[in-house]
Amino acid sequence: MPGVTLGNSRKLGGYEFFEKVLGNPKYIVAPMVDQSELAWRKLSRRYGAQVVYTPMINAKMFAEGVRKPYREQNFATLLGEEGGPEDRPLIVQFCANNADHLLTSAKLLEPYCDAVDINLGCPQDIARRGRYGSYLQDEWDLIYEMISTLHENLTIPVTAKFRVFPTVEKTVEYAKMLERAGAQILTCHGRTREQRGHRSGVADWDKIRAVKEAVSVPVIANGNLLFYGDVERCLAATGADAVMSAEGNLYNPALFMPTPSIDPLAPSSSTASTSSPSTSASMYLTGYHPRNTSLALEYLSIVKSQKTLTTPSAVKGHLFKLLRPALARYPDLRERLGRVRVERSERDKDGGAAWGRYEDIIRELDERLEVDIEAAKGKSLEELSPVDEATGFPVLPHWLAQPYIRPLPAEPEAAQPPQESQKSGVAVAGTSFVSDGKCACSLVNSDGMHARGGRFAWLETTYFGGTSYFASVDR
């Protein structure tokens, strides 16, 4: 049974661990700050995810335990749900720059997960200030020490998620070092650390293939997964053992499911690589795109049913992503949803009744969508999914969950990695998000603590004009 610790003292690693403990998975949901929380993990598993990561946890803060709520908010062991039978297979991810802090934190959660992952991929500015994530790419000795420390002292495997370098040679050299240090699974995100935000561009599957061919441990490919068909395209192009989705999963948690045999006006999806879009919408309509209001209500029902509390910011972020196309059609409901406030102290009162403020708006939205669906009867899904000239991809009916596709940067150099420096890393390029409406930014202190509420998180920008962005997401 996947995710269940075997009854012997021998620690499994590499493919033996990948197959016997994780269940030889193909579909994996990425670690996402304030977004891959327990309720979302449960929803994702219902729609095909086979392994899910926790949000990134700051190893120093978790190890010190000075801020009492930090441990409870990031992994609530006392309630028995996180890391429990319904939450496996599970990989816990930490960011760190100190092997002792990392080992202390990993030991605390070792009984509640199947592996511990080290975040070597976060490209955000707070990671640079905190000296972790992709900004450790220059510090190979430190990375080696952290991985080897966990490898030698944990009873479960250590894994690593990282970004590529500008050159294939440096990327392969880096991956081989991670394997030598003891990493039992490597997740390769095919973008450099400079490719982020509106400069994300396209992930390089060729570099992922080079990594796969150079190492002997399982490799998970990350990047360019928008539609169901992209999964097989990515596996074929990279030779990877599995794929990982972050942003694609947030906009459609059913990304990993093929289209069921039902009315074509309900769900649907796609089949092409993001690197070479087709002009025919039918190429993309092979996967499952559920009605977005149904997904939103299902997610809220999970939030309300479990003992583990979900942060209000996570809930609002998920709802805005799931409902993005529908809310764009009905901006009055978008504004109302943005004004909803659920305080932390309200979350578990009266069976989670406070979440009903969201449910009322979503049900009203669903009633309006029903009228739109009725008006579309008689048309095929392909007819209802025109191709966006700016991206080359179809835009599905607004009542369906679907990817949010950003056009490539107007300036060609924006999506290209910079020249490699004399050190192993690359120069840091400044970047900013393009705002399409009013935004509210929650401040983050230099030590990674939320200025509001004390929750560790990346800089969070919520566009009440229709979309909620979390800068931590790796596409």
Short mmCIF file of C-alpha atoms in Angstrom, two decimals:
data_model
loop_
_atom_site.label_atom_id
_atom_site.label_comp_id
_atom_site.label_asym_id
_atom_site.label_seq_id
_atom_site.Cartn_x
_atom_site.Cartn_y
_atom_site.Cartn_z
CA MET A 1 0.00 0.00 0.00
CA PRO A 2 1.54 3.33 -1.03
CA GLY A 3 2.67 5.56 1.78
CA VAL A 4 2.74 2.88 4.46
CA THR A 5 6.07 2.28 6.21
CA LEU A 6 7.29 -1.25 5.65
CA GLY A 7 7.65 -3.45 8.70
CA ASN A 8 11.41 -3.79 8.72
CA SER A 9 14.38 -1.74 9.79
CA ARG A 10 15.98 -1.46 6.36
CA LYS A 11 15.64 1.98 4.83
CA LEU A 12 14.55 1.90 1.23
CA GLY A 13 15.99 4.29 -1.33
CA GLY A 14 15.94 5.16 -5.00
CA TYR A 15 13.65 3.09 -7.18
CA GLU A 16 12.89 0.60 -4.42
CA PHE A 17 11.45 3.42 -2.31
CA PHE A 18 9.77 5.02 -5.33
CA GLU A 19 7.96 1.79 -6.19
CA LYS A 20 7.30 0.09 -2.84
CA VAL A 21 6.48 3.08 -0.67
CA LEU A 22 5.28 5.76 -3.08
CA GLY A 23 3.55 3.25 -5.36
CA ASN A 24 5.46 4.07 -8.56
CA PRO A 25 3.55 7.34 -9.06
CA LYS A 26 3.23 9.41 -12.22
CA TYR A 27 1.17 12.33 -10.88
CA ILE A 28 2.62 14.52 -8.14
CA VAL A 29 1.47 17.82 -6.63
CA ALA A 30 4.24 20.29 -5.80
CA PRO A 31 5.04 21.95 -2.48
CA MET A 32 3.32 25.35 -2.50
CA VAL A 33 3.45 27.85 0.34
CA ASP A 34 -0.02 28.42 1.83
CA GLN A 35 -1.54 26.35 -1.01
CA SER A 36 -0.66 22.64 -0.69
CA GLU A 37 -2.21 22.49 2.78
CA LEU A 38 -4.08 19.42 4.05
CA ALA A 39 -7.50 20.28 2.62
CA TRP A 40 -6.03 20.91 -0.83
CA ARG A 41 -3.99 17.73 -0.64
CA LYS A 42 -7.18 15.79 0.03
CA LEU A 43 -8.95 17.41 -2.91
CA SER A 44 -6.00 16.77 -5.22
CA ARG A 45 -5.90 13.08 -4.29
CA ARG A 46 -9.58 12.75 -5.15
CA TYR A 47 -8.74 13.93 -8.67
CA GLY A 48 -5.77 11.75 -9.47
CA ALA A 49 -2.77 13.04 -7.52
CA GLN A 50 -0.72 10.09 -6.25
CA VAL A 51 1.90 11.87 -4.13
CA VAL A 52 1.55 15.32 -2.58
CA TYR A 53 4.08 17.60 -0.87
CA THR A 54 3.44 19.85 2.10
CA PRO A 55 3.97 23.58 1.79
CA MET A 56 7.59 24.55 2.39
CA ILE A 57 8.48 24.76 6.09
CA ASN A 58 11.29 26.94 7.44
CA ALA A 59 13.61 24.45 9.16
CA LYS A 60 15.18 27.01 11.50
CA MET A 61 11.86 28.28 12.81
CA PHE A 62 10.38 24.79 13.09
CA ALA A 63 13.45 23.47 14.91
CA GLU A 64 13.63 26.34 17.39
CA GLY A 65 9.93 26.15 18.23
CA VAL A 66 10.11 29.63 19.75
CA ARG A 67 6.98 30.86 18.02
CA LYS A 68 4.57 28.22 19.28
CA PRO A 69 1.89 28.67 16.61
CA TYR A 70 4.46 28.12 13.84
CA ARG A 71 4.65 24.36 14.31
CA GLU A 72 0.91 24.00 14.73
CA GLN A 73 0.17 26.10 11.66
CA ASN A 74 2.64 24.30 9.45
CA PHE A 75 2.09 20.69 10.50
CA ALA A 76 -0.48 19.83 13.18
CA THR A 77 0.68 16.44 14.44
CA LEU A 78 -1.57 16.32 17.52
CA LEU A 79 -4.81 16.05 15.56
CA GLY A 80 -3.76 12.93 13.71
CA GLU A 81 -4.84 14.13 10.26
CA GLU A 82 -1.67 15.55 8.74
CA GLY A 83 0.51 12.61 7.85
CA GLY A 84 -2.35 10.25 8.72
CA PRO A 85 -3.72 7.41 6.54
CA GLU A 86 -5.68 9.79 4.27
CA ASP A 87 -2.61 12.01 3.81
CA ARG A 88 -0.20 9.45 2.35
CA PRO A 89 2.03 9.16 0.45
CA LEU A 90 3.33 12.48 1.74
CA ILE A 91 6.64 14.28 1.39
CA VAL A 92 7.47 17.13 3.78
CA GLN A 93 9.55 19.95 2.32
CA PHE A 94 11.91 22.19 4.27
CA CYS A 95 14.00 25.19 3.31
CA ALA A 96 17.26 25.50 5.21
CA ASN A 97 20.84 26.69 5.17
CA ASN A 98 21.98 24.86 8.29
CA ALA A 99 22.31 21.07 8.54
CA ASP A 100 21.63 20.96 12.29
CA HIS A 101 18.40 22.94 12.05
CA LEU A 102 17.33 20.81 9.12
CA LEU A 103 17.99 17.53 10.90
CA THR A 104 16.20 18.65 14.07
CA SER A 105 13.10 19.63 12.10
CA ALA A 106 13.19 16.53 9.94
CA LYS A 107 13.40 14.31 13.01
CA LEU A 108 10.28 15.96 14.45
CA LEU A 109 8.21 15.09 11.37
CA GLU A 110 9.95 11.85 10.39
CA PRO A 111 7.11 9.67 11.80
CA TYR A 112 4.46 11.55 9.84
CA CYS A 113 5.76 11.41 6.28
CA ASP A 114 7.39 9.13 3.73
CA ALA A 115 10.35 11.35 2.80
CA VAL A 116 11.85 14.76 3.53
CA ASP A 117 12.55 17.13 0.64
CA ILE A 118 14.98 20.05 0.59
CA ASN A 119 13.87 23.14 -1.27
CA LEU A 120 16.67 24.14 -3.66
CA GLY A 121 14.35 25.73 -6.21
CA CYS A 122 12.55 28.74 -4.77
CA PRO A 123 13.52 31.77 -6.89
CA GLN A 124 11.80 34.51 -4.92
CA ASP A 125 13.56 37.49 -3.35
CA ILE A 126 12.72 36.37 0.17
CA ALA A 127 14.69 33.17 -0.50
CA ARG A 128 17.66 35.26 -1.57
CA ARG A 129 17.44 37.32 1.61
CA GLY A 130 16.99 34.20 3.72
CA ARG A 131 19.75 32.33 1.86
CA TYR A 132 17.87 29.24 0.80
CA GLY A 133 16.03 27.79 -2.18
CA SER A 134 17.69 28.40 -5.53
CA TYR A 135 20.05 30.94 -3.92
CA LEU A 136 22.08 28.07 -2.50
CA GLN A 137 23.07 27.03 -6.03
CA ASP A 138 26.49 28.56 -5.47
CA GLU A 139 27.07 26.72 -2.18
CA TRP A 140 27.54 23.13 -3.20
CA ASP A 141 29.46 22.13 -0.07
CA LEU A 142 26.61 23.31 2.14
CA ILE A 143 24.01 21.55 0.02
CA TYR A 144 26.05 18.35 0.11
CA GLU A 145 26.32 18.59 3.90
CA MET A 146 22.57 19.09 4.39
CA ILE A 147 21.58 16.21 2.12
CA SER A 148 24.18 13.81 3.50
CA THR A 149 23.23 14.69 7.08
CA LEU A 150 19.63 13.69 6.48
CA HIS A 151 20.63 10.67 4.43
CA GLU A 152 22.81 9.35 7.25
CA ASN A 153 20.51 10.17 10.17
CA LEU A 154 16.89 9.69 9.04
CA THR A 155 15.01 6.42 8.76
CA ILE A 156 13.24 7.76 5.66
CA PRO A 157 14.76 9.03 2.40
CA VAL A 158 15.84 12.58 1.62
CA THR A 159 14.93 14.11 -1.74
CA ALA A 160 15.70 17.42 -3.45
CA LYS A 161 13.83 19.81 -5.75
CA PHE A 162 15.98 22.17 -7.79
CA ARG A 163 16.07 24.50 -10.80
CA VAL A 164 18.32 24.16 -13.84
CA PHE A 165 21.38 26.24 -14.66
CA PRO A 166 21.80 28.16 -17.93
CA THR A 167 23.91 25.32 -19.36
CA VAL A 168 23.16 21.61 -19.62
CA GLU A 169 26.65 20.78 -18.39
CA LYS A 170 26.32 22.70 -15.13
CA THR A 171 22.80 21.36 -14.59
CA VAL A 172 23.97 17.76 -14.97
CA GLU A 173 27.01 18.32 -12.76
CA TYR A 174 24.75 19.79 -10.08
CA ALA A 175 22.26 16.90 -10.26
CA LYS A 176 25.02 14.33 -9.96
CA MET A 177 26.35 16.11 -6.87
CA LEU A 178 22.88 15.95 -5.29
CA GLU A 179 22.74 12.23 -5.98
CA ARG A 180 26.21 11.64 -4.53
CA ALA A 181 25.18 13.50 -1.38
CA GLY A 182 22.36 11.01 -0.85
CA ALA A 183 19.22 12.41 -2.54
CA GLN A 184 16.99 9.44 -3.40
CA ILE A 185 14.66 11.33 -5.76
CA LEU A 186 15.43 14.45 -7.78
CA THR A 187 12.74 16.85 -8.93
CA CYS A 188 14.04 19.02 -11.75
CA HIS A 189 12.22 22.24 -12.56
CA GLY A 190 13.21 23.13 -16.11
CA ARG A 191 13.52 26.86 -15.46
CA THR A 192 16.42 28.88 -14.12
CA ARG A 193 15.95 30.90 -10.96
CA GLU A 194 15.67 34.07 -13.07
CA GLN A 195 12.62 32.68 -14.85
CA ARG A 196 9.84 33.71 -12.51
CA GLY A 197 6.72 35.85 -12.41
CA HIS A 198 5.99 37.48 -15.77
CA ARG A 199 9.48 36.42 -16.89
CA SER A 200 8.77 32.71 -16.42
CA GLY A 201 8.95 31.76 -20.07
CA VAL A 202 9.03 28.09 -21.02
CA ALA A 203 10.64 25.31 -18.99
CA ASP A 204 13.47 23.45 -20.73
CA TRP A 205 12.52 19.79 -21.00
CA ASP A 206 15.82 18.97 -22.74
CA LYS A 207 17.73 19.81 -19.57
CA ILE A 208 15.43 17.57 -17.55
CA ARG A 209 16.14 14.74 -20.00
CA ALA A 210 19.87 15.33 -19.59
CA VAL A 211 19.49 15.04 -15.81
CA LYS A 212 17.45 11.87 -16.16
CA GLU A 213 20.11 10.28 -18.36
CA ALA A 214 22.91 11.26 -15.98
CA VAL A 215 21.62 9.95 -12.64
CA SER A 216 20.46 6.57 -11.35
CA VAL A 217 17.69 7.75 -8.97
CA PRO A 218 14.09 8.56 -9.99
CA VAL A 219 13.63 11.95 -11.63
CA ILE A 220 10.43 14.00 -11.48
CA ALA A 221 9.89 16.59 -14.22
CA ASN A 222 8.41 19.99 -13.30
CA GLY A 223 7.35 22.74 -15.70
CA ASN A 224 5.02 23.39 -18.68
CA LEU A 225 2.09 21.27 -17.47
CA LEU A 226 -1.10 23.06 -18.43
CA PHE A 227 -3.34 20.32 -19.78
CA TYR A 228 -3.74 16.59 -19.26
CA GLY A 229 -2.04 15.83 -22.56
CA ASP A 230 1.07 17.67 -21.40
CA VAL A 231 1.72 14.89 -18.90
CA GLU A 232 2.46 12.23 -21.52
CA ARG A 233 4.23 14.74 -23.73
CA CYS A 234 6.50 15.69 -20.82
CA LEU A 235 7.21 12.08 -19.86
CA ALA A 236 8.07 11.23 -23.47
CA ALA A 237 10.25 14.31 -23.97
CA THR A 238 12.16 14.02 -20.70
CA GLY A 239 12.16 10.30 -19.95
CA ALA A 240 11.25 11.26 -16.38
CA ASP A 241 9.63 8.82 -14.00
CA ALA A 242 6.83 11.21 -13.00
CA VAL A 243 5.60 14.76 -13.44
CA MET A 244 4.98 17.43 -10.84
CA SER A 245 2.43 20.22 -11.16
CA ALA A 246 2.10 23.39 -9.11
CA GLU A 247 0.16 26.20 -10.77
CA GLY A 248 -1.62 23.86 -13.17
CA ASN A 249 -2.98 21.95 -10.19
CA LEU A 250 -4.14 25.14 -8.47
CA TYR A 251 -6.32 26.19 -11.40
CA ASN A 252 -7.53 22.67 -12.13
CA PRO A 253 -6.92 20.02 -9.45
CA ALA A 254 -8.25 17.44 -11.94
CA LEU A 255 -5.27 18.09 -14.24
CA PHE A 256 -4.15 14.48 -13.89
CA MET A 257 -7.47 12.93 -14.97
CA PRO A 258 -8.57 12.04 -18.50
CA THR A 259 -11.96 13.24 -19.62
CA PRO A 260 -14.77 10.97 -18.42
CA SER A 261 -17.56 9.76 -20.68
CA ILE A 262 -20.12 12.42 -19.85
CA ASP A 263 -21.82 15.42 -21.39
CA PRO A 264 -19.14 17.42 -23.25
CA LEU A 265 -20.52 20.67 -21.85
CA ALA A 266 -19.32 19.74 -18.37
CA PRO A 267 -15.67 18.69 -18.12
CA SER A 268 -12.90 18.61 -20.71
CA SER A 269 -9.14 19.20 -21.20
CA SER A 270 -6.13 19.07 -23.52
CA THR A 271 -3.31 17.18 -25.17
CA ALA A 272 -0.33 19.21 -26.31
CA SER A 273 2.98 20.46 -25.17
CA THR A 274 3.16 24.05 -24.01
CA SER A 275 6.25 24.48 -26.12
CA SER A 276 4.47 23.95 -29.44
CA PRO A 277 0.79 24.89 -29.21
CA SER A 278 -1.61 23.79 -31.94
CA THR A 279 -4.22 25.99 -33.55
CA SER A 280 -6.88 23.31 -33.08
CA ALA A 281 -8.70 23.37 -29.74
CA SER A 282 -9.53 19.66 -30.09
CA MET A 283 -5.86 18.85 -29.50
CA TYR A 284 -6.33 20.01 -25.93
CA LEU A 285 -9.71 18.55 -25.05
CA THR A 286 -8.67 15.15 -23.73
CA GLY A 287 -8.56 15.74 -19.98
CA TYR A 288 -10.98 16.50 -17.19
CA HIS A 289 -12.08 20.06 -16.46
CA PRO A 290 -14.82 19.96 -13.82
CA ARG A 291 -17.30 22.74 -13.21
CA ASN A 292 -15.33 25.25 -11.20
CA THR A 293 -18.11 26.10 -8.74
CA SER A 294 -18.47 22.39 -7.90
CA LEU A 295 -14.74 22.16 -7.18
CA ALA A 296 -14.87 25.27 -5.00
CA LEU A 297 -17.78 23.94 -2.93
CA GLU A 298 -16.13 20.53 -2.62
CA TYR A 299 -12.95 22.15 -1.36
CA LEU A 300 -14.86 24.17 1.23
CA SER A 301 -16.66 21.03 2.41
CA ILE A 302 -13.27 19.43 3.08
CA VAL A 303 -12.09 22.54 4.94
CA LYS A 304 -15.19 22.42 7.14
CA SER A 305 -15.11 18.67 7.78
CA GLN A 306 -11.58 18.26 9.09
CA LYS A 307 -10.22 19.06 12.54
CA THR A 308 -7.05 20.62 11.13
CA LEU A 309 -7.72 24.31 10.57
CA THR A 310 -7.02 25.92 7.21
CA THR A 311 -5.65 29.45 7.01
CA PRO A 312 -8.11 32.01 5.59
CA SER A 313 -5.47 33.19 3.11
CA ALA A 314 -5.14 29.68 1.68
CA VAL A 315 -8.89 29.36 1.23
CA LYS A 316 -9.27 32.70 -0.50
CA GLY A 317 -6.29 32.01 -2.75
CA HIS A 318 -7.74 28.68 -3.86
CA LEU A 319 -11.20 30.09 -4.53
CA PHE A 320 -9.93 32.93 -6.68
CA LYS A 321 -7.83 30.55 -8.76
CA LEU A 322 -10.53 27.93 -9.20
CA LEU A 323 -13.20 30.49 -10.07
CA ARG A 324 -11.03 32.89 -12.08
CA PRO A 325 -12.78 32.53 -15.49
CA ALA A 326 -16.27 32.62 -13.99
CA LEU A 327 -15.51 35.61 -11.79
CA ALA A 328 -14.11 37.47 -14.79
CA ARG A 329 -17.57 37.13 -16.35
CA TYR A 330 -19.32 38.32 -13.19
CA PRO A 331 -17.16 41.04 -11.60
CA ASP A 332 -19.80 41.96 -9.02
CA LEU A 333 -19.43 38.54 -7.43
CA ARG A 334 -15.67 38.79 -7.78
CA GLU A 335 -15.72 41.98 -5.73
CA ARG A 336 -18.00 40.44 -3.11
CA LEU A 337 -15.77 37.39 -2.81
CA GLY A 338 -12.75 39.64 -2.35
CA ARG A 339 -14.44 41.49 0.51
CA VAL A 340 -15.21 38.35 2.51
CA ARG A 341 -13.19 38.10 5.71
CA VAL A 342 -12.94 35.00 7.86
CA GLU A 343 -10.89 35.50 10.99
CA ARG A 344 -8.69 32.73 12.34
CA SER A 345 -10.76 32.66 15.52
CA GLU A 346 -13.95 31.94 13.54
CA ARG A 347 -12.74 28.95 11.57
CA ASP A 348 -13.90 26.17 13.89
CA LYS A 349 -16.96 27.80 15.42
CA ASP A 350 -20.42 26.32 14.73
CA GLY A 351 -19.04 23.67 12.42
CA GLY A 352 -17.13 26.17 10.31
CA ALA A 353 -20.20 28.31 9.64
CA ALA A 354 -18.02 31.31 8.79
CA TRP A 355 -16.99 29.61 5.54
CA GLY A 356 -20.66 29.86 4.54
CA ARG A 357 -19.98 33.46 3.51
CA TYR A 358 -17.98 32.07 0.63
CA GLU A 359 -20.45 29.29 -0.09
CA ASP A 360 -23.37 31.71 -0.49
CA ILE A 361 -21.51 33.70 -3.15
CA ILE A 362 -20.35 30.55 -4.96
CA ARG A 363 -23.90 29.16 -5.07
CA GLU A 364 -25.14 32.44 -6.52
CA LEU A 365 -22.38 32.24 -9.09
CA ASP A 366 -23.36 28.66 -9.86
CA GLU A 367 -26.95 29.72 -10.55
CA ARG A 368 -25.74 32.27 -13.08
CA LEU A 369 -23.48 29.69 -14.71
CA GLU A 370 -26.43 27.33 -15.07
CA VAL A 371 -28.11 29.91 -17.27
CA ASP A 372 -24.96 30.22 -19.39
CA ILE A 373 -24.68 26.43 -19.74
CA GLU A 374 -28.30 26.19 -20.82
CA ALA A 375 -27.70 28.87 -23.46
CA ALA A 376 -24.74 26.90 -24.82
CA LYS A 377 -26.63 23.66 -25.36
CA GLY A 378 -26.26 22.25 -28.83
CA LYS A 379 -22.68 23.46 -29.24
CA SER A 380 -19.65 21.23 -28.98
CA LEU A 381 -16.92 21.88 -26.48
CA GLU A 382 -14.56 22.70 -29.33
CA GLU A 383 -16.98 25.34 -30.60
CA LEU A 384 -17.11 26.81 -27.11
CA SER A 385 -13.30 26.90 -26.75
CA PRO A 386 -11.83 29.50 -29.11
CA VAL A 387 -8.06 29.65 -29.46
CA ASP A 388 -6.45 32.72 -27.89
CA GLU A 389 -4.25 34.31 -30.56
CA ALA A 390 -1.89 35.68 -27.90
CA THR A 391 -1.06 32.25 -26.47
CA GLY A 392 -2.11 29.72 -29.11
CA PHE A 393 -4.16 27.79 -26.56
CA PRO A 394 -7.93 27.34 -26.27
CA VAL A 395 -9.95 29.28 -23.73
CA LEU A 396 -12.51 26.89 -22.31
CA PRO A 397 -16.03 27.91 -21.26
CA HIS A 398 -15.93 30.08 -18.18
CA TRP A 399 -17.76 27.52 -16.04
CA LEU A 400 -14.94 24.99 -16.35
CA ALA A 401 -11.71 24.78 -14.35
CA GLN A 402 -8.84 25.58 -16.72
CA PRO A 403 -5.22 26.72 -16.76
CA TYR A 404 -4.25 30.35 -16.50
CA ILE A 405 -1.93 30.85 -19.45
CA ARG A 406 0.34 33.86 -19.55
CA PRO A 407 1.64 35.03 -22.92
CA LEU A 408 5.42 34.89 -23.26
CA PRO A 409 7.16 38.17 -22.38
CA ALA A 410 7.02 40.81 -25.08
CA GLU A 411 10.77 41.37 -24.79
CA PRO A 412 12.54 38.18 -26.01
CA GLU A 413 15.34 38.44 -23.47
CA ALA A 414 12.91 38.35 -20.55
CA ALA A 415 12.35 34.62 -20.87
CA GLN A 416 15.98 33.80 -21.52
CA PRO A 417 18.42 32.86 -18.76
CA PRO A 418 21.30 35.30 -18.21
CA GLN A 419 24.91 34.43 -18.83
CA GLU A 420 26.53 32.17 -16.26
CA SER A 421 28.82 33.87 -13.79
CA GLN A 422 32.30 32.71 -12.81
CA LYS A 423 30.75 30.95 -9.86
CA SER A 424 28.34 28.04 -10.22
CA GLY A 425 25.31 30.28 -10.10
CA VAL A 426 23.96 33.07 -12.27
CA ALA A 427 23.40 36.75 -11.76
CA VAL A 428 20.17 37.78 -10.06
CA ALA A 429 17.77 39.78 -12.18
CA GLY A 430 15.14 42.02 -10.66
CA THR A 431 11.52 41.34 -11.51
CA SER A 432 8.05 42.46 -10.58
CA PHE A 433 4.50 41.30 -11.14
CA VAL A 434 2.30 43.06 -13.62
CA SER A 435 -0.84 44.22 -11.90
CA ASP A 436 -4.15 44.07 -13.76
CA GLY A 437 -6.16 45.62 -10.99
CA LYS A 438 -6.12 46.83 -7.44
CA CYS A 439 -3.95 44.73 -5.18
CA ALA A 440 -3.33 44.28 -1.51
CA CYS A 441 0.12 43.12 -0.44
CA SER A 442 0.77 41.47 2.89
CA LEU A 443 4.14 42.53 4.24
CA VAL A 444 6.82 39.99 4.98
CA ASN A 445 9.71 40.67 7.31
CA SER A 446 13.27 39.89 6.31
CA ASP A 447 13.30 36.73 8.43
CA GLY A 448 10.38 35.31 6.48
CA MET A 449 7.72 36.03 9.07
CA HIS A 450 4.40 37.44 7.97
CA ALA A 451 4.02 40.95 9.29
CA ARG A 452 0.33 40.12 9.67
CA GLY A 453 -0.52 37.02 11.67
CA GLY A 454 2.98 35.65 12.16
CA ARG A 455 2.63 33.01 9.44
CA PHE A 456 5.72 32.17 7.42
CA ALA A 457 4.89 32.84 3.78
CA TRP A 458 6.16 34.44 0.65
CA LEU A 459 5.07 37.87 -0.39
CA GLU A 460 1.44 37.35 -1.19
CA THR A 461 -0.38 39.57 -3.66
CA THR A 462 -4.11 39.24 -3.99
CA TYR A 463 -5.73 40.88 -6.97
CA PHE A 464 -9.28 41.58 -5.94
CA GLY A 465 -9.78 42.40 -9.59
CA GLY A 466 -10.02 38.70 -10.23
CA THR A 467 -6.93 36.65 -9.50
CA SER A 468 -4.89 35.76 -6.46
CA TYR A 469 -1.17 35.20 -7.01
CA PHE A 470 1.29 33.60 -4.63
CA ALA A 471 4.85 34.28 -5.61
CA SER A 472 6.01 30.95 -4.22
CA VAL A 473 4.39 28.87 -6.94
CA ASP A 474 6.63 27.01 -9.35
CA ARG A 475 4.79 26.28 -12.52
#
